[in-house]
GROMACS .gro file of C-alpha atoms in nm:
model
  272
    1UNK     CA    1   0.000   0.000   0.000
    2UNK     CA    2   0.122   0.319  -0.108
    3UNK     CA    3   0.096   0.699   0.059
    4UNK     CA    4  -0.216   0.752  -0.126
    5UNK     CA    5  -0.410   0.467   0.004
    6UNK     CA    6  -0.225   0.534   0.361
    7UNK     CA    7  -0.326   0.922   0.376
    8UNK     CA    8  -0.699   0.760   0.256
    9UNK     CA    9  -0.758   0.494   0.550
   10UNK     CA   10  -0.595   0.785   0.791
   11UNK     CA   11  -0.893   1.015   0.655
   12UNK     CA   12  -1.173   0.724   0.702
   13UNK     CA   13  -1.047   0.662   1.057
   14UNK     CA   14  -1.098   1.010   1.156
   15UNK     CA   15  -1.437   1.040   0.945
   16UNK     CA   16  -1.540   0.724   1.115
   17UNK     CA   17  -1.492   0.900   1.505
   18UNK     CA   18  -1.628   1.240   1.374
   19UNK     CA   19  -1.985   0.975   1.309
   20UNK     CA   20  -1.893   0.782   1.667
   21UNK     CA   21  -1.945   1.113   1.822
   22UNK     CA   22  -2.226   1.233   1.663
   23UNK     CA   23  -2.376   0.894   1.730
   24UNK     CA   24  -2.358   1.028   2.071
   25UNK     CA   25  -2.526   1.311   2.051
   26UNK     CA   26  -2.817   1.227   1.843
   27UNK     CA   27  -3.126   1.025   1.925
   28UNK     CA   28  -3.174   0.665   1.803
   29UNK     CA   29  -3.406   0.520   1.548
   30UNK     CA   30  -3.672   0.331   1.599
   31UNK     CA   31  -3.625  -0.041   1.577
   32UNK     CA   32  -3.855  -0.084   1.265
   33UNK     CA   33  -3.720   0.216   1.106
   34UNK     CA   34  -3.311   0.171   1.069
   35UNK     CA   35  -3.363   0.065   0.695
   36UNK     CA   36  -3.451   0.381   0.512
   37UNK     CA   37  -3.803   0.420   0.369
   38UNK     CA   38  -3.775   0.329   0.031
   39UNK     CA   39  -3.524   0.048   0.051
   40UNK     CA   40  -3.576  -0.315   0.090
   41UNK     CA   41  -3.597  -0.418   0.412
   42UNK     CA   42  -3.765  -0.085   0.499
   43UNK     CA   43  -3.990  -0.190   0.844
   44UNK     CA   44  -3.864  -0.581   0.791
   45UNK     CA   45  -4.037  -0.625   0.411
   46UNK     CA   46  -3.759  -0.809   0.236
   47UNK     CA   47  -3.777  -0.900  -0.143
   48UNK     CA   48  -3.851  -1.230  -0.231
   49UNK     CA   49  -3.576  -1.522  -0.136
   50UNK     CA   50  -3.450  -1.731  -0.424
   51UNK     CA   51  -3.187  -1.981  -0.368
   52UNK     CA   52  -2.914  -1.905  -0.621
   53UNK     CA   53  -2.817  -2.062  -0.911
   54UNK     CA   54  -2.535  -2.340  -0.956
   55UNK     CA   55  -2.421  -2.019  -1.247
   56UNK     CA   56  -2.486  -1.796  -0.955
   57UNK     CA   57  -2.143  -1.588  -0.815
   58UNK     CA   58  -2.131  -1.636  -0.373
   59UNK     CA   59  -1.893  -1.520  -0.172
   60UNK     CA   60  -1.771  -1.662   0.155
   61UNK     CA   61  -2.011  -1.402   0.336
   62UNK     CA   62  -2.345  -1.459   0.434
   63UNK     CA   63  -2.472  -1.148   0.459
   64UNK     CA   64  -2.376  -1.031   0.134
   65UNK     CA   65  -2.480  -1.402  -0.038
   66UNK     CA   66  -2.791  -1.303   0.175
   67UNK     CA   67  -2.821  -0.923  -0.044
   68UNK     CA   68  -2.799  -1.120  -0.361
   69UNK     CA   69  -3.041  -1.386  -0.241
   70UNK     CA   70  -3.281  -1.161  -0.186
   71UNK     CA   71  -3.212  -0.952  -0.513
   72UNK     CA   72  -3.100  -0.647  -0.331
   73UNK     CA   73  -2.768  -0.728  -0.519
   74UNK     CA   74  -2.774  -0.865  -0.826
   75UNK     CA   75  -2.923  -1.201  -0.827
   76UNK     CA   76  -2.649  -1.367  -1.004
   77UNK     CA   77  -2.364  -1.182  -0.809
   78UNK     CA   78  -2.218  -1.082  -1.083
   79UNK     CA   79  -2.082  -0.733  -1.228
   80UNK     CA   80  -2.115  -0.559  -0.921
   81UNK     CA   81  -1.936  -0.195  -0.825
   82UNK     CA   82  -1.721  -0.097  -0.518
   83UNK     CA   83  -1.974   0.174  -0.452
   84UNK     CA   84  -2.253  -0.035  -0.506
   85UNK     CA   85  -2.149  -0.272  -0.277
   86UNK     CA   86  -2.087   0.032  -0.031
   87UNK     CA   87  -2.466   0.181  -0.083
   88UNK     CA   88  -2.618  -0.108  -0.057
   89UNK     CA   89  -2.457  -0.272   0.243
   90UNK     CA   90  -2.513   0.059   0.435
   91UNK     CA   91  -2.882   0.097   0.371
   92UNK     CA   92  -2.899  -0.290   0.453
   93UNK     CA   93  -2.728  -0.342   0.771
   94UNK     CA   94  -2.674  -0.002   0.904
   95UNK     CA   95  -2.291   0.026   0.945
   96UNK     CA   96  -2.157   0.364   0.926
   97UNK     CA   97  -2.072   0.501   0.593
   98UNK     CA   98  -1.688   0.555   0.714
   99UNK     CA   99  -1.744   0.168   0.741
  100UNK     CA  100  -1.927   0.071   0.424
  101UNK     CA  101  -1.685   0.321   0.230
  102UNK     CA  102  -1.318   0.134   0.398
  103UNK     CA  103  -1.421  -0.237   0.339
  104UNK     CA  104  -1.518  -0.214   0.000
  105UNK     CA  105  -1.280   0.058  -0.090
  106UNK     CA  106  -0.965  -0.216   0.129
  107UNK     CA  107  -1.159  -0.531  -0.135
  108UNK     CA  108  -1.076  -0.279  -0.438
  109UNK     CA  109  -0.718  -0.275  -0.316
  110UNK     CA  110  -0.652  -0.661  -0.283
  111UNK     CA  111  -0.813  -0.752  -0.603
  112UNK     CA  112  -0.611  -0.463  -0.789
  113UNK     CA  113  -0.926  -0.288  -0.924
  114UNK     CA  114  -1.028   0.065  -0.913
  115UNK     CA  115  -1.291   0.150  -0.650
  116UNK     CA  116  -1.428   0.378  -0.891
  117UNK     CA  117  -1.431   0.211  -1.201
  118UNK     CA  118  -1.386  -0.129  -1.196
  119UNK     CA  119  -1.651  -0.459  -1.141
  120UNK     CA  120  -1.651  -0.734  -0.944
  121UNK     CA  121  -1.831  -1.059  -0.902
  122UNK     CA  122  -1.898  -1.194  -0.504
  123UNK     CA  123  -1.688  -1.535  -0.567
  124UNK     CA  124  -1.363  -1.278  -0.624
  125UNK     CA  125  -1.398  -1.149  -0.269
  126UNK     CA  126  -1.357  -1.543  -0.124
  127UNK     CA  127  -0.946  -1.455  -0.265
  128UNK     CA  128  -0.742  -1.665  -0.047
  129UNK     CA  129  -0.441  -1.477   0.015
  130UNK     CA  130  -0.259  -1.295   0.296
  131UNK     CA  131  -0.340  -0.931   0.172
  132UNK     CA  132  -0.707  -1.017   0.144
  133UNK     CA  133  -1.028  -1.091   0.354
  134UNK     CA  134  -1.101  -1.465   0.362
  135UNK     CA  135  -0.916  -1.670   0.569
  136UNK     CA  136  -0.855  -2.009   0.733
  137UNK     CA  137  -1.060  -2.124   1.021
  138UNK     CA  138  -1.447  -1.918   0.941
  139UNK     CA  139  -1.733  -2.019   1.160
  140UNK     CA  140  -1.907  -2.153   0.863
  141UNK     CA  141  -1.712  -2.248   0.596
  142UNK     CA  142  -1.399  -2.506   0.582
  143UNK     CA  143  -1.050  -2.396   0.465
  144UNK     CA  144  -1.023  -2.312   0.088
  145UNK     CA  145  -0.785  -2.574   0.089
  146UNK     CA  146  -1.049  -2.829   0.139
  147UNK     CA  147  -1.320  -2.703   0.006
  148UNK     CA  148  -1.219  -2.437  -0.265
  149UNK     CA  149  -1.589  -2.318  -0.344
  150UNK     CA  150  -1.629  -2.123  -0.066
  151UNK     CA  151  -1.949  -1.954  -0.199
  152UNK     CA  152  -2.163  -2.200   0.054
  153UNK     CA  153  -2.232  -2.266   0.403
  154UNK     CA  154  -2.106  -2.605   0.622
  155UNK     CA  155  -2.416  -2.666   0.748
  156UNK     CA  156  -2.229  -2.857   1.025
  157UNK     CA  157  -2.049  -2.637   1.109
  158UNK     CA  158  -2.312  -2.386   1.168
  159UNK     CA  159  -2.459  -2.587   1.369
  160UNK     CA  160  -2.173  -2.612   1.588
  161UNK     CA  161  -2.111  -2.260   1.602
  162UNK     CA  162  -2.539  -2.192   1.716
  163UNK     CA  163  -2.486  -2.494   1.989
  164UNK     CA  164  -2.208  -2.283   2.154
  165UNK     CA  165  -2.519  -2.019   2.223
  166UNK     CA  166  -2.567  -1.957   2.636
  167UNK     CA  167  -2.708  -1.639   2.683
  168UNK     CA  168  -3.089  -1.529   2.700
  169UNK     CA  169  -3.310  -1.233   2.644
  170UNK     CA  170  -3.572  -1.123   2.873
  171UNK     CA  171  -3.815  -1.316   2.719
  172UNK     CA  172  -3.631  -1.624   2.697
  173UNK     CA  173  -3.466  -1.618   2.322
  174UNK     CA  174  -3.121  -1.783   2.290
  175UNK     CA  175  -2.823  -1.556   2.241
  176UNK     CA  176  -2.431  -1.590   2.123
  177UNK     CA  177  -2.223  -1.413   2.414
  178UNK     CA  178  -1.903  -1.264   2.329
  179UNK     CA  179  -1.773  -1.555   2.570
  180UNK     CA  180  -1.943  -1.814   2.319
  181UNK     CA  181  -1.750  -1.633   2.030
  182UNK     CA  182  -1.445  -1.704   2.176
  183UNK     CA  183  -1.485  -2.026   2.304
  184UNK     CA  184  -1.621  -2.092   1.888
  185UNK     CA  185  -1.328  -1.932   1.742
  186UNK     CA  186  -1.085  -2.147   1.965
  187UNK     CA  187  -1.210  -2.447   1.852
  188UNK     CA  188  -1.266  -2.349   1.495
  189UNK     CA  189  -0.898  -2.267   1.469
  190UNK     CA  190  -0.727  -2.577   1.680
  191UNK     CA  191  -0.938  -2.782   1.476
  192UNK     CA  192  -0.836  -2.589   1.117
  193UNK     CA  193  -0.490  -2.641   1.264
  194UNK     CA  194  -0.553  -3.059   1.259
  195UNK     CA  195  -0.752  -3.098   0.982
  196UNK     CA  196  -0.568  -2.895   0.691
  197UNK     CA  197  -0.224  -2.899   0.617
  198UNK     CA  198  -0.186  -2.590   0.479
  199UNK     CA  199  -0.391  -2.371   0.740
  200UNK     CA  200  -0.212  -2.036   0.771
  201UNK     CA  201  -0.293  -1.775   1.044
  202UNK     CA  202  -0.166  -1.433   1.112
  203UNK     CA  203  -0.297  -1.124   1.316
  204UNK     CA  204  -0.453  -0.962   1.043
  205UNK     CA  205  -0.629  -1.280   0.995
  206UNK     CA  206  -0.723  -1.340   1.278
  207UNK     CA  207  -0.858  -1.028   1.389
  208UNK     CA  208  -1.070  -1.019   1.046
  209UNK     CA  209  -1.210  -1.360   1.172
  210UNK     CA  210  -1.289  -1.195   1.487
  211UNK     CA  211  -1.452  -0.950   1.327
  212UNK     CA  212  -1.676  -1.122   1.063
  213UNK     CA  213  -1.776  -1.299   1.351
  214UNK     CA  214  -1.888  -1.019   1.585
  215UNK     CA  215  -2.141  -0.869   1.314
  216UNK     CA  216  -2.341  -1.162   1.486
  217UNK     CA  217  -2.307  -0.965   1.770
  218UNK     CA  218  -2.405  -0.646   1.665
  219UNK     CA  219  -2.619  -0.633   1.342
  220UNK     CA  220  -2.795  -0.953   1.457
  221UNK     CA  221  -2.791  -0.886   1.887
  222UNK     CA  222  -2.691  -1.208   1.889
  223UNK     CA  223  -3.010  -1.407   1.823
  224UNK     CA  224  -3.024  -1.764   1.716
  225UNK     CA  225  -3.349  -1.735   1.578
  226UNK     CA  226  -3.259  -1.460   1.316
  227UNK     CA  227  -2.874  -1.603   1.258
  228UNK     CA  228  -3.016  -1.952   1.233
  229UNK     CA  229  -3.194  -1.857   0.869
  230UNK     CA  230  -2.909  -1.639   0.774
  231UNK     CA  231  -2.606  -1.874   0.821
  232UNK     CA  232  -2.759  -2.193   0.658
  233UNK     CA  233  -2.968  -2.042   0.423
  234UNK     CA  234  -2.824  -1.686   0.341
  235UNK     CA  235  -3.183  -1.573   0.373
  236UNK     CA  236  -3.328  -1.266   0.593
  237UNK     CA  237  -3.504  -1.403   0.896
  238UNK     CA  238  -3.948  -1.281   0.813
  239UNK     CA  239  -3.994  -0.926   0.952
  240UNK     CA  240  -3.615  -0.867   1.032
  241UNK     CA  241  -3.432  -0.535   1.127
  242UNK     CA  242  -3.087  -0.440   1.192
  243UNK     CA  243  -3.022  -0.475   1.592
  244UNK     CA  244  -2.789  -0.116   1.558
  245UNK     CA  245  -3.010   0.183   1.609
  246UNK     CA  246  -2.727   0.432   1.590
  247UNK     CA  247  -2.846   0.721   1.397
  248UNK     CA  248  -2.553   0.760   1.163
  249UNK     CA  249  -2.468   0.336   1.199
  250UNK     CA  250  -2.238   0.089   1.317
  251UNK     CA  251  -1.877   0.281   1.309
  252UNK     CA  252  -1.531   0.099   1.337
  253UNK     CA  253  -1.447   0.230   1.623
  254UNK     CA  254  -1.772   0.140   1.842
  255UNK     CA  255  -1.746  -0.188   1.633
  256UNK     CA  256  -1.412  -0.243   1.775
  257UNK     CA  257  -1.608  -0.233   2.138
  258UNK     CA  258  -1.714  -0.609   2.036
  259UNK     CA  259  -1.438  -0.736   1.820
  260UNK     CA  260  -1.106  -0.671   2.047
  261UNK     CA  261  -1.316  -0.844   2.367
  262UNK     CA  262  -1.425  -1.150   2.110
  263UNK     CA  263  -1.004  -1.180   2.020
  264UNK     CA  264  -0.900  -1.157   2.329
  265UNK     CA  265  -1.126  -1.449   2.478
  266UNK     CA  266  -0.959  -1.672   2.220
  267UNK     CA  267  -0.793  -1.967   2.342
  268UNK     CA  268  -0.670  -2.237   2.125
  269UNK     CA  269  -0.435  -2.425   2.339
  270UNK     CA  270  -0.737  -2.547   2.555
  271UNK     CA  271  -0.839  -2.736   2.244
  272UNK     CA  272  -0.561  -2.905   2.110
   0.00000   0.00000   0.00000
C-alpha cells in the first residue's frame, strides 16, 4: 500500500470517530425504522428469497450471499461496483458510511481494481491470500484448501457454532455471548490447525475472523433465531431489522467495542 491509500484509511479513521461522536449526541431510530423508507428491508419487508443458481457468483459471506439472495444485489452476483457494494450494504445493515466506504474501498485494493471504475463478481472477494479478507478457520465455511468453493455454508459447522449459544433475552430467546465467540473461534482454529495442512494464520487474519464474527453480535444482537436462517440459508429471517439503532450506523471504532473483547477471549491451546 502506497501513501495515497495510507493518507486515505488515515482520513476514514478520523471520518469514522467524527460519526462515533455524533452517534452520541443524536437520538436513536426506531427499531422498525433503521432501513430507510424506500429500501428493501424498509420496516422488515424483504424481497422475495431465491436460492441461487449453480451459475450464480457467492462469496464466503453470508450477509452479502444473503443481499444477492434476496435480489438487493444482483441475483447472479455478478458485475457488481465498489460503490454499489458500499450503498447497498449501508442501507442494509446499518454500518456507518466511514465503514461501508473502507471495506469495500480495502476489497478494491486486494483484487487490484479501481474503486471507482472497476466490477466485481462476489466469488472474487472469497481470494485466499494474505493481503485479502477470507481466511482459514471461518465459523461456517472449511478452509479453501479443502473445500475451494467457498461460496456456501457447512451446514455442520453452523450448527456447531449456534450450539455454543448460552445467553438469554428477557423473554427467553437464545443468544451468542461474546464468551461463546471465543470459546467458537478457539475451537474453529485448533481444529483448522488438525484438519488442513496448509492452514495459515496471522494477526490480520485473525482479527478479520474476529470481526466477521462479531457482526453476529451487533447487526444480529446475537439471536439464534434470526442467525439460524441467515447462516444456513443466506436468507433474511421474516420481519427482520438491523439490531444497531445508531443514527448515523455501526462505526469501526464502536465496532471495535465487540471485536477486540471477542479476540482476546480466544484460546486455542485449551483445544488441542
Amino acid at each position: 500500500m502506497g501513501i495515497g491509500g495510507t493518507l486515505v484509511d488515515l482520513s476514514v479513521m478520523t471520518w469514522d470517530m467524527v460519526i462515533a461522536l455524533a452517534n452520541l449526541f443524536t437520538a436513536k431510530l426506531a427499531p422498525n425504522q433503521v432501513v430507510p423508507r424506500g429500501c428493501p428491508g424498509h420496516r422488515g419487508s424483504w424481497p422475495e428469497y431465491i436460492a441461487p443458481k449453480p451459475s450464480d457468483s457467492r462469496s464466503a459471506c453470508p450477509m452479502l450471499n444473503a443481499m444477492a439472495n434476496h435480489g438487493i444485489l444482483p441475483r447472479d452476483g455478478k458485475n457488481i461496483t465498489f460503490p454499489e457494494l458500499n450503498h447497498k450494504v449501508r442501507q442494509t445493515f446499518n454500518f456507518a458510511a466511514s465503514f461501508c466506504f473502507f471495506v469495500p474501498n480495502f476489497s478494491a485494493r486486494f483484487l487490484n481494481k479501481s474503486y471507482a471504475s472497476d466490477r466485481f463478481d462476489l466469488a472474487d472477494l472469497s481470494l485466499h491470500a494474505e493481503n485479502a479478507i477470507e481466511h482459514d478457520a471461518s465459523l461456517t465455511r472449511q478452509d479453501a484448501a479443502l473445500v475451494p468453493d467457498q461460496g456456501k455454508p457447512d451446514l455442520q459447522l453452523v450448527h456447531d457454532l449456534l450450539e455454543e449459544a448460552t445467553g438469554k433475552t428477557s423473554d427467553g430467546a437464545t443468544l451468542l455471548t461474546k464468551s461463546d465467540l471465543s470459546r467458537a473461534l478457539s475451537k474453529r482454529r485448533a481444529d483448522a490447525r488438525k484438519t488442513n495442512p496448509h492452514y495459515s494464520e496471522s494477526f490480520f487474519h485473525n482479527m478479520f475472523g474476529a470481526a466477521n464474527s462479531s457482526t453476529m453480535l451487533t447487526i444480529f444482537g446475537g439471536r439464534v433465531e434470526d442467525l439460524k436462517p441467515m447462516l444456513e440459508e443466506e436468507r433474511f429471517a421474516d420481519h427482520w431489522q438491523p439490531r444497531v439503532l445508531d443514527r448515523y450506523g455501526l462505526t469501526m471504532a464502536k465496532f471495535n467495542g465487540t471485536v477486540l473483547p471477542v479476540e482476546r477471549g480466544v484460546d486455542v491451546k485449551k483445544y488441542q
